[in-house]
PDB file of C-alpha atoms in Angstrom:
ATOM      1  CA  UNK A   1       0.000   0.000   0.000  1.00 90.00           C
ATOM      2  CA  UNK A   2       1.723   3.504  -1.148  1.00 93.00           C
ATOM      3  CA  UNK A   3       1.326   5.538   1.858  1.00 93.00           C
ATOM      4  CA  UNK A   4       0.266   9.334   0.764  1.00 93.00           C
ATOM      5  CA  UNK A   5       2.715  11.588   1.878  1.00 95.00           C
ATOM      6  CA  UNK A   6       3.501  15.550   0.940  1.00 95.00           C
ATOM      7  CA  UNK A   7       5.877  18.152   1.677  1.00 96.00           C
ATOM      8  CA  UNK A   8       4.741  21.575   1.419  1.00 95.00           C
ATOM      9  CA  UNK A   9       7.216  24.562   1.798  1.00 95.00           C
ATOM     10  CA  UNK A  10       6.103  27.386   4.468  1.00 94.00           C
ATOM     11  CA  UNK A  11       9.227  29.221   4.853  1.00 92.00           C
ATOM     12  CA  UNK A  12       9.236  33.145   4.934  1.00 87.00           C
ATOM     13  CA  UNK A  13       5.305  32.681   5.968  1.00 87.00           C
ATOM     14  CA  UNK A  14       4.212  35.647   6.825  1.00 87.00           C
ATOM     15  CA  UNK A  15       1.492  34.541   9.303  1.00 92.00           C
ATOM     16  CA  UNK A  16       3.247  30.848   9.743  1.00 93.00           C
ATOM     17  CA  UNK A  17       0.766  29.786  13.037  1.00 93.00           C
ATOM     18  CA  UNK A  18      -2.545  30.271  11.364  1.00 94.00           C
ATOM     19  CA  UNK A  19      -0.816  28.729   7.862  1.00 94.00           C
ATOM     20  CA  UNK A  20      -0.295  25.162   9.508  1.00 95.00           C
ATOM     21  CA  UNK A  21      -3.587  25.674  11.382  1.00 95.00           C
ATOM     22  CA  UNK A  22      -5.000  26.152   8.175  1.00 95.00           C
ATOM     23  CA  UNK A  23      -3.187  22.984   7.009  1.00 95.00           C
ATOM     24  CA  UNK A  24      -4.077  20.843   9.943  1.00 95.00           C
ATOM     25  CA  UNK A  25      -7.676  21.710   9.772  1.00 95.00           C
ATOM     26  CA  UNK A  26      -8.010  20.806   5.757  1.00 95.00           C
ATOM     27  CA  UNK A  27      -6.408  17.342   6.567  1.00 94.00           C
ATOM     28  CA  UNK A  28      -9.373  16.755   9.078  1.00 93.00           C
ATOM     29  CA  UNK A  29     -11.806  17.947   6.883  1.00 94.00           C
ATOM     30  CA  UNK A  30     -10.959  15.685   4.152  1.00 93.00           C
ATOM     31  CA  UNK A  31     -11.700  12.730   5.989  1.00 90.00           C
ATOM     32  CA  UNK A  32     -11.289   9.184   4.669  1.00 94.00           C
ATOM     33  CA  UNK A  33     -12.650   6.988   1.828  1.00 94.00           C
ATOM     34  CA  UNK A  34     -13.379   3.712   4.250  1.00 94.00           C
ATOM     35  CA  UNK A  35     -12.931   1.666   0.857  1.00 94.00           C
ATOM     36  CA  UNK A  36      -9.456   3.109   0.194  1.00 92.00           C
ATOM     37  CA  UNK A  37      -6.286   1.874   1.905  1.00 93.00           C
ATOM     38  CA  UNK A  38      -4.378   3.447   3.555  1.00 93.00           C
ATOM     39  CA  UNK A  39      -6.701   5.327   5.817  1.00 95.00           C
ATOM     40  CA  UNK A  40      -4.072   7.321   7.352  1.00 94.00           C
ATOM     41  CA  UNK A  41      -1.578  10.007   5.622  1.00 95.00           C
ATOM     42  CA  UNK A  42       1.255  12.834   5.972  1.00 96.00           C
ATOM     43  CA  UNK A  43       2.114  16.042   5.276  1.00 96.00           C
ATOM     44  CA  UNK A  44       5.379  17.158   6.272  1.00 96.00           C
ATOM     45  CA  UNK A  45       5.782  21.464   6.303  1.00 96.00           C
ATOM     46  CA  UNK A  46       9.106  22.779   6.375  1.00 96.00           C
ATOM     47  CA  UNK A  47       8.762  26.144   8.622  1.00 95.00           C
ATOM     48  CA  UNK A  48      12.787  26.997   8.406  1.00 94.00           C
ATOM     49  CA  UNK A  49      16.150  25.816   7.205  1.00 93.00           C
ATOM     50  CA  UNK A  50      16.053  23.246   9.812  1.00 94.00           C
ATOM     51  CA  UNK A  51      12.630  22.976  10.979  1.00 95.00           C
ATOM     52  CA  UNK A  52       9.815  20.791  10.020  1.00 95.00           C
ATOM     53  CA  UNK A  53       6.180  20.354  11.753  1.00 95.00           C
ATOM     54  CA  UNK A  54       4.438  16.913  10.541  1.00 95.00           C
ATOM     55  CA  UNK A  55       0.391  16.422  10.203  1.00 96.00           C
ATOM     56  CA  UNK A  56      -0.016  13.178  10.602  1.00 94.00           C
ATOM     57  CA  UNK A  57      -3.870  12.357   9.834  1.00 95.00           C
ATOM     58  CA  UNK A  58      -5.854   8.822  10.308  1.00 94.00           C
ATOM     59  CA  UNK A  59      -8.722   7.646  10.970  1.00 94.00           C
ATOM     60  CA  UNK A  60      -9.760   6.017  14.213  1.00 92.00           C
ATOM     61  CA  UNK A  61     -10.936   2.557  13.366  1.00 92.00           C
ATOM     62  CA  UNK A  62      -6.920   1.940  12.556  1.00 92.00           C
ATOM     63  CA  UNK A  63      -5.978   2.333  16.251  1.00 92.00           C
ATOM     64  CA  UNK A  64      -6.514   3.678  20.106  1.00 93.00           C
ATOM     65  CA  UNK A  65      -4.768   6.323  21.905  1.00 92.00           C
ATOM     66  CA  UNK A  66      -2.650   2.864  23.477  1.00 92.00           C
ATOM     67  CA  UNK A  67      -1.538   2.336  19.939  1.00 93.00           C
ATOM     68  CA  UNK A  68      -0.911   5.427  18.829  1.00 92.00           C
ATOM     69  CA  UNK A  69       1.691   5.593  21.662  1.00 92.00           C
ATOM     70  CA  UNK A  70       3.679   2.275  20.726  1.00 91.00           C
ATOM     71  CA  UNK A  71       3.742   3.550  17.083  1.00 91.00           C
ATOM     72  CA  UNK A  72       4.930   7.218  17.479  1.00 92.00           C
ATOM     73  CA  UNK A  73       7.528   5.179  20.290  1.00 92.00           C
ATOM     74  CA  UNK A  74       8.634   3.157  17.936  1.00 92.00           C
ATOM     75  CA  UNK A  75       9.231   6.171  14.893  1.00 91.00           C
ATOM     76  CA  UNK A  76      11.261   7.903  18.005  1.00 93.00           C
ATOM     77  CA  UNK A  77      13.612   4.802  18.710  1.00 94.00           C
ATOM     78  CA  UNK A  78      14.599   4.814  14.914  1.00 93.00           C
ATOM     79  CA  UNK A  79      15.205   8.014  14.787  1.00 91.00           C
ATOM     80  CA  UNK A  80      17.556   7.333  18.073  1.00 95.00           C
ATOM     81  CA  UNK A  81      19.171   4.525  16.650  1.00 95.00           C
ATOM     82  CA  UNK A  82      17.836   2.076  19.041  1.00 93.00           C
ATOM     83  CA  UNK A  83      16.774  -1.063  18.651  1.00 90.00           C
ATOM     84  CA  UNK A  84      13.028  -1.642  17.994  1.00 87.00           C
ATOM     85  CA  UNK A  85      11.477  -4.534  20.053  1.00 82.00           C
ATOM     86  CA  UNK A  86      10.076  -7.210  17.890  1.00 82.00           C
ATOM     87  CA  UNK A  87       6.540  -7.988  18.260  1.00 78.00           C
ATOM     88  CA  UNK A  88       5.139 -11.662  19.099  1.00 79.00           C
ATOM     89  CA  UNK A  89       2.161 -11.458  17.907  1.00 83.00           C
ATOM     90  CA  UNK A  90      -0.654 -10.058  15.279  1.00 88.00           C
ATOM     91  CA  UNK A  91      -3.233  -7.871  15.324  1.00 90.00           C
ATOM     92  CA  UNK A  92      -4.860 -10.646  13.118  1.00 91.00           C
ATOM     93  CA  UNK A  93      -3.930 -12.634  16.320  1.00 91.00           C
ATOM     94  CA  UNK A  94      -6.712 -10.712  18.042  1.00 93.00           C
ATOM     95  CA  UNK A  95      -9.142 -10.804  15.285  1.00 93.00           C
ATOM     96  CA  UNK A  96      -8.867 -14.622  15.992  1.00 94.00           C
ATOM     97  CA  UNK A  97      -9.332 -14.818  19.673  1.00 94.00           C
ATOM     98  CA  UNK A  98     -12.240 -12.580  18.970  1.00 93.00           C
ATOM     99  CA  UNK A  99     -13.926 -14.871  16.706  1.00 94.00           C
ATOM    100  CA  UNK A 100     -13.163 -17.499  19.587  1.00 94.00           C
ATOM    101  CA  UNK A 101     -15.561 -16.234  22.059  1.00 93.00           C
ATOM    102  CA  UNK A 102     -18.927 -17.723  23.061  1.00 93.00           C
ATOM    103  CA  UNK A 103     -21.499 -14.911  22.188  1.00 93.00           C
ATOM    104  CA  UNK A 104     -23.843 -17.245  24.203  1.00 95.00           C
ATOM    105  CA  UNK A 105     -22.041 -16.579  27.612  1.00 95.00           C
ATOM    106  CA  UNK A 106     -21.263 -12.595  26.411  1.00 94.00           C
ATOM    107  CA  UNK A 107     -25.278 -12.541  25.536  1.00 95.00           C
ATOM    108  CA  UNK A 108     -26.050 -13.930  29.679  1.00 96.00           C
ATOM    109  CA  UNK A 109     -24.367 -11.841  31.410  1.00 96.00           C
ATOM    110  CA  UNK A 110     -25.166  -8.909  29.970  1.00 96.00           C
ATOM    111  CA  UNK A 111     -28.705  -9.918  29.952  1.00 95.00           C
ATOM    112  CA  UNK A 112     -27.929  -9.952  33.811  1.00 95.00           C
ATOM    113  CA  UNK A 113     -26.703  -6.546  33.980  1.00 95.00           C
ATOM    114  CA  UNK A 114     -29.504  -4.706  32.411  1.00 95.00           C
ATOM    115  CA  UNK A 115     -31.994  -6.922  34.099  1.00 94.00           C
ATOM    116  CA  UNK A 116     -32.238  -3.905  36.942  1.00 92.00           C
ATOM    117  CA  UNK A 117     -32.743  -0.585  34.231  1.00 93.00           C
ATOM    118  CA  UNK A 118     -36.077   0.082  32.949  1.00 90.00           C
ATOM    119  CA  UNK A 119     -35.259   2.983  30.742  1.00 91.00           C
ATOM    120  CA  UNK A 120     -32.047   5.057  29.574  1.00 92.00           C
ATOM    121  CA  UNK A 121     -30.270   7.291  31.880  1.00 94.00           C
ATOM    122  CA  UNK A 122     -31.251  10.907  30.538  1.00 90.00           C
ATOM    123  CA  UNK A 123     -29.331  13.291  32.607  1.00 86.00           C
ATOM    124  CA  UNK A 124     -30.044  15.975  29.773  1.00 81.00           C
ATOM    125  CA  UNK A 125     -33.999  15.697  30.430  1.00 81.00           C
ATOM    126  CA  UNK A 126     -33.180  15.901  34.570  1.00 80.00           C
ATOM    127  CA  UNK A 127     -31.595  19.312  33.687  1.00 77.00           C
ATOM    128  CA  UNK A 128     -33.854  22.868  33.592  1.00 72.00           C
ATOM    129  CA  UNK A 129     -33.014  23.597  30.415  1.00 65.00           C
ATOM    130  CA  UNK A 130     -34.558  20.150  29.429  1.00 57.00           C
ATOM    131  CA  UNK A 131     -38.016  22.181  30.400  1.00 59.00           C
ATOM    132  CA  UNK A 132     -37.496  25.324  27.981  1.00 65.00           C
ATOM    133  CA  UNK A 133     -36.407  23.229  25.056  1.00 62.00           C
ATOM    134  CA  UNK A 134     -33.286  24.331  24.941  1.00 66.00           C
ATOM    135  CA  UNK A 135     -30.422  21.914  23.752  1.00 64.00           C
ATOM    136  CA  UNK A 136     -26.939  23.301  24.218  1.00 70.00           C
ATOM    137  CA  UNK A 137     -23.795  21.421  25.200  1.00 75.00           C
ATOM    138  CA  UNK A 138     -20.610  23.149  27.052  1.00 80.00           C
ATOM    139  CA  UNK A 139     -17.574  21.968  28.928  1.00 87.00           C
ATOM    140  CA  UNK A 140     -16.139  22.669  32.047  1.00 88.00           C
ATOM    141  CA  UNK A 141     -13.095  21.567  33.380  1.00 93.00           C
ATOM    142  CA  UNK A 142     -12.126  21.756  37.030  1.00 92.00           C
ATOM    143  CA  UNK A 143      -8.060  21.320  38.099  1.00 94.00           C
ATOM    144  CA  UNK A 144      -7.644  19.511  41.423  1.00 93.00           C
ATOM    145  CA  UNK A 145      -4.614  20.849  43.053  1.00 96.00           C
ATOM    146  CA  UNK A 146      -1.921  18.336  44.633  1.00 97.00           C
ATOM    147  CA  UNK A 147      -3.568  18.425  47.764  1.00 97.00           C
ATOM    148  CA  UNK A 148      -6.956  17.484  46.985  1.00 95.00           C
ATOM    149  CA  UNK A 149      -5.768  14.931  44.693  1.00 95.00           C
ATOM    150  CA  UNK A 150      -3.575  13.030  46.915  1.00 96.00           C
ATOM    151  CA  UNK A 151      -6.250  13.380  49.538  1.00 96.00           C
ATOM    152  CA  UNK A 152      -8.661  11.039  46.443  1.00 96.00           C
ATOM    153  CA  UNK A 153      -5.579   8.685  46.184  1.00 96.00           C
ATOM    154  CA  UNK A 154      -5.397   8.694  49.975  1.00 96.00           C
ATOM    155  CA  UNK A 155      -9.004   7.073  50.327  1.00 96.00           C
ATOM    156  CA  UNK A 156      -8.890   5.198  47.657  1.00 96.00           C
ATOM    157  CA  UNK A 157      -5.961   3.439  48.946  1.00 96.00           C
ATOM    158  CA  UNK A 158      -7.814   3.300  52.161  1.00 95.00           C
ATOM    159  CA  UNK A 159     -11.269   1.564  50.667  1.00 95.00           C
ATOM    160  CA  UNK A 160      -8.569  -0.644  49.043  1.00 94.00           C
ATOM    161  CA  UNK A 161     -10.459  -0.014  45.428  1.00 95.00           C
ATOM    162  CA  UNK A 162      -8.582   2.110  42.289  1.00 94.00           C
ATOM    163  CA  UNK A 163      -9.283   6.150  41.733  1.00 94.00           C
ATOM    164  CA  UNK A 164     -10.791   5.022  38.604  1.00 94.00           C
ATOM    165  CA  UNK A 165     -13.291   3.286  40.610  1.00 95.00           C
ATOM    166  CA  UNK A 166     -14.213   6.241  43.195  1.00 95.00           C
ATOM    167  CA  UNK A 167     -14.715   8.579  40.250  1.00 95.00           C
ATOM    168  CA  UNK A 168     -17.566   5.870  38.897  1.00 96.00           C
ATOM    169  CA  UNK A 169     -18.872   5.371  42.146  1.00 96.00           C
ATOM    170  CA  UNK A 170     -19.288   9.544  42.464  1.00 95.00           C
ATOM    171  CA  UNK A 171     -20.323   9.857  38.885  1.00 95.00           C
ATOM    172  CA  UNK A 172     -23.137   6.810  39.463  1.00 96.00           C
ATOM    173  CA  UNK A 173     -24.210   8.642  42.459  1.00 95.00           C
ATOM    174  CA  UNK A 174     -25.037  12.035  40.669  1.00 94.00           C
ATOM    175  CA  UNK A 175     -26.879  10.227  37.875  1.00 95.00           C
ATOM    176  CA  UNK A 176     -29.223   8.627  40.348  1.00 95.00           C
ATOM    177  CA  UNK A 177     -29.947  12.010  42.207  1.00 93.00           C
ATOM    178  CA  UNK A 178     -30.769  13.581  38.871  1.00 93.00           C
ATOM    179  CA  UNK A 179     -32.948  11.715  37.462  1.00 93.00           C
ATOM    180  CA  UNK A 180     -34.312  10.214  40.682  1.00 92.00           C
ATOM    181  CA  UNK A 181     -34.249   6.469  39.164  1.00 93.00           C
ATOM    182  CA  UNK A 182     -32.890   3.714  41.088  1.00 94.00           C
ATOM    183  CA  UNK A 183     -30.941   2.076  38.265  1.00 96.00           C
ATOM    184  CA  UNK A 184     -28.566   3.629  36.240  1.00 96.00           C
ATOM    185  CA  UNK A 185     -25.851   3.492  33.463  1.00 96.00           C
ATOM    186  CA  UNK A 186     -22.912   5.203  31.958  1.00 96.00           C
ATOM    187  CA  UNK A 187     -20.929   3.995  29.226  1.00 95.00           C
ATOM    188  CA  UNK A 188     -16.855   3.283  30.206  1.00 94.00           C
ATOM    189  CA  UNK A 189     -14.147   3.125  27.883  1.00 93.00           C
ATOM    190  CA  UNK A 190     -11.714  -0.121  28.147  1.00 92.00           C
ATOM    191  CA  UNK A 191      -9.001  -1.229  27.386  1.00 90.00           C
ATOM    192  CA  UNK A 192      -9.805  -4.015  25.725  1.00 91.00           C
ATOM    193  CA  UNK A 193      -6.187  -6.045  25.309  1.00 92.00           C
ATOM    194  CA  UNK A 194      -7.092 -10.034  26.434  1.00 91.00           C
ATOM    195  CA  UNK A 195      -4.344 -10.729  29.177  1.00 87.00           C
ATOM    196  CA  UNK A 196      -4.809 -14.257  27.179  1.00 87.00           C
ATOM    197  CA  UNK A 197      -2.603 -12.861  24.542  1.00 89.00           C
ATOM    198  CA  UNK A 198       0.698 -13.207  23.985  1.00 87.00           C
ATOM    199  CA  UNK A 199       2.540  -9.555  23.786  1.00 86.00           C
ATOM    200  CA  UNK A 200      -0.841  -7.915  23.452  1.00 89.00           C
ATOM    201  CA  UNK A 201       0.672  -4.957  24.901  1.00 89.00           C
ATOM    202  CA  UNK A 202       2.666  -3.947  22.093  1.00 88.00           C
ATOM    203  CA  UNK A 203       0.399  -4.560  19.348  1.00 90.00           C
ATOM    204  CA  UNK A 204      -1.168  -1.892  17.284  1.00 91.00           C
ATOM    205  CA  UNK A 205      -4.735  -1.645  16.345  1.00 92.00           C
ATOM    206  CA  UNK A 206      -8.470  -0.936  17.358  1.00 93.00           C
ATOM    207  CA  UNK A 207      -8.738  -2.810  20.509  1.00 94.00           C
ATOM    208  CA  UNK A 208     -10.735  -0.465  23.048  1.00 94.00           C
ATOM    209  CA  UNK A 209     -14.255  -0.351  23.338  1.00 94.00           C
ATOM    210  CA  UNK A 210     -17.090   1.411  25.565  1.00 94.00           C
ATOM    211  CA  UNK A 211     -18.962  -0.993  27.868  1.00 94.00           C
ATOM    212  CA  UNK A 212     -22.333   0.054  29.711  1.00 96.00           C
ATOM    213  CA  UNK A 213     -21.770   0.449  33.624  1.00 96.00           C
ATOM    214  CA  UNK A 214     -25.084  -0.199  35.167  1.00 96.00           C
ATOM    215  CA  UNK A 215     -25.459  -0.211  39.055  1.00 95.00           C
ATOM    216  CA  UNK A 216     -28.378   0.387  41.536  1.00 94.00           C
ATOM    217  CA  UNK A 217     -26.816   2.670  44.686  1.00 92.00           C
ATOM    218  CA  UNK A 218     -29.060   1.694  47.939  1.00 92.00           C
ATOM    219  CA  UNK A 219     -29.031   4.816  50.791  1.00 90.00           C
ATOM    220  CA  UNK A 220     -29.225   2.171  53.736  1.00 93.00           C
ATOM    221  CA  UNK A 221     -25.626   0.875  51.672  1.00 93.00           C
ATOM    222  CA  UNK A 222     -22.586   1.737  53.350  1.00 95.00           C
ATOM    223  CA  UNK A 223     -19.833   3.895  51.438  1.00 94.00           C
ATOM    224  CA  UNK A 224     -17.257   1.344  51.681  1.00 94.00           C
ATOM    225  CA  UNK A 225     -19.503  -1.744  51.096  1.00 95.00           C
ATOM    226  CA  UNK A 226     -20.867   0.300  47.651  1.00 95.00           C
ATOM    227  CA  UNK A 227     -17.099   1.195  46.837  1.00 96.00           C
ATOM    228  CA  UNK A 228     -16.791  -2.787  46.655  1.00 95.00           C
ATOM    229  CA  UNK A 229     -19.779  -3.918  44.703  1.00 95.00           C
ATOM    230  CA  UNK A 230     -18.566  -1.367  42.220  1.00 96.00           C
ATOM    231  CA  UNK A 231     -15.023  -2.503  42.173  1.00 95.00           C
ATOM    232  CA  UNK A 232     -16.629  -6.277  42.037  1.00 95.00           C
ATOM    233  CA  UNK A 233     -18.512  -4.996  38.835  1.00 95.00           C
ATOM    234  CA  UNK A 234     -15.957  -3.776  37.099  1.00 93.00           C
ATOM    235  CA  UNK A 235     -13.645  -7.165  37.489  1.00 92.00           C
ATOM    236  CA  UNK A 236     -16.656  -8.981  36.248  1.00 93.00           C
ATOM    237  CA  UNK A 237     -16.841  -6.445  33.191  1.00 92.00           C
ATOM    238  CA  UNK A 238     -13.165  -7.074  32.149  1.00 90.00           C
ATOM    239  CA  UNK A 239     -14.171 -10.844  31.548  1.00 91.00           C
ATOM    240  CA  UNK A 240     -16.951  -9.612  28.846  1.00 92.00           C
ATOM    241  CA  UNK A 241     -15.266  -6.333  27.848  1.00 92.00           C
ATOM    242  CA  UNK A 242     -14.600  -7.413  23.992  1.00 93.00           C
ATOM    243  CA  UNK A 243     -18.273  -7.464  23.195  1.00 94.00           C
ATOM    244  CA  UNK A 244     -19.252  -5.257  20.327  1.00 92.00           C
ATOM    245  CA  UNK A 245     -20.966  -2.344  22.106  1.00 92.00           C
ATOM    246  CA  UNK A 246     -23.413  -2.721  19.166  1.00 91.00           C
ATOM    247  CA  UNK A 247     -24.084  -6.488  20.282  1.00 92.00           C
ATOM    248  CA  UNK A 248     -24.644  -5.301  23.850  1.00 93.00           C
TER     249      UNK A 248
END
């Protein structure tokens, strides 16, 4: 497969940010032809004599974050000199162990899981402006300071369960206030690497996926015994996490 890659001279730009922002923005837009290997591309700009700033532009079924960091790892250890670690396995490896798994046990348990929701969790329609018919999205971000954060780590070490896990139990808690249901869900990204696998680790592909998390807080539950259960769940998730979210 020829790979598609351009060099386009910027030097003596007059305005050289908002020329490669230009650049970067035209590579998104053009998106991919699905039917049309490869689905990923480069364009190298040279901003100086000695100075180059690469676009590098593909699309997402190819491969996670995960991946992405083994590839551009492995581009920096050639250009170090080092030797790059042979891999043991396959993505096609994968494909195969895939293909392995009983859909009727996948198919039970999550049966099981949803067998407590009786309708989606709708935080939008909990929300006032759900009333005026008013649909507008926004982000916020909040920056814990050291403190605060070591003080999460610090309990979470205590309740013996991962951060990962208090943030889910928190998160599971405001949904249920919301919307005032007793059952609700989220969906988590994974993972999604079988430990089963041979040098999984360092493979490169598609291999996460975004599993529902569906739990039923009780108020007569202690904090610590609902940390658990939730820690509990998400053990038993890892065991089914390679269903197709579409299956699910």
């Amino acid at each position: 497969v020829q790979l598609p890659c351009r060099e386009i001279d910027l030097r003596g730009h007059e305005d050289l940010d908002a020329a490669l922002t230009r650049l970067a923005d035209a590579e998104r837009e053009q998106g991919f032809d699905l039917a049309q290997a490869p689905l990923l591309r480069l364009t190298l700009a040279r901003t100086g004599d000695d100075r180059y700033q690469l676009i590098y532009t593909s699309h997402h079924i190819l491969l996670d974050g995960w991946s992405n960091s083994q590839l551009l790892g492995e581009v920096l250890q050639h250009y170090a000199g080092q030797a790059v670690q042979s891999l043991s396995g396959r993505y096609s490896d994968y494909i195969g162990w895939l293909q392995r798994q009983d859909k009727r046990v996948s198919e039970a348990f999550w049966r099981a899981q949803f067998a407590t929701l009786d309708e989606p969790t709708w935080l939008s329609r909990a929300l006032k402006c759900a009333a005026t018919g008013q649909t507008r999205q926004g982000e916020f971000k909040w920056r814990l300071d050291a403190v605060m954060t070591e003080r999460l780590h610090g309990f979470a070490r205590q309740q013996k369960v991962t951060l990962n896990t208090l943030v889910q139990a928190a998160w599971l808690l405001l949904l249920q206030r919301y919307t005032g249901h007793d059952s609700v869900t989220f969906g988590a990204t994974v993972a999604g690497r079988p430990t089963q696998l041979q040098g999984v680790e360092q493979q490169i592909g598609l291999f996460i996926n975004t599993l529902p998390v569906v739990a039923s807080p009780r108020v007569e539950q202690p904090l610590h015994a609902w940390l658990q259960e939730l820690q509990q769940l998400n053990l038993a998730l890892r065991e089914q996490e390679h269903t197709p979210l579409y299956d699910i």
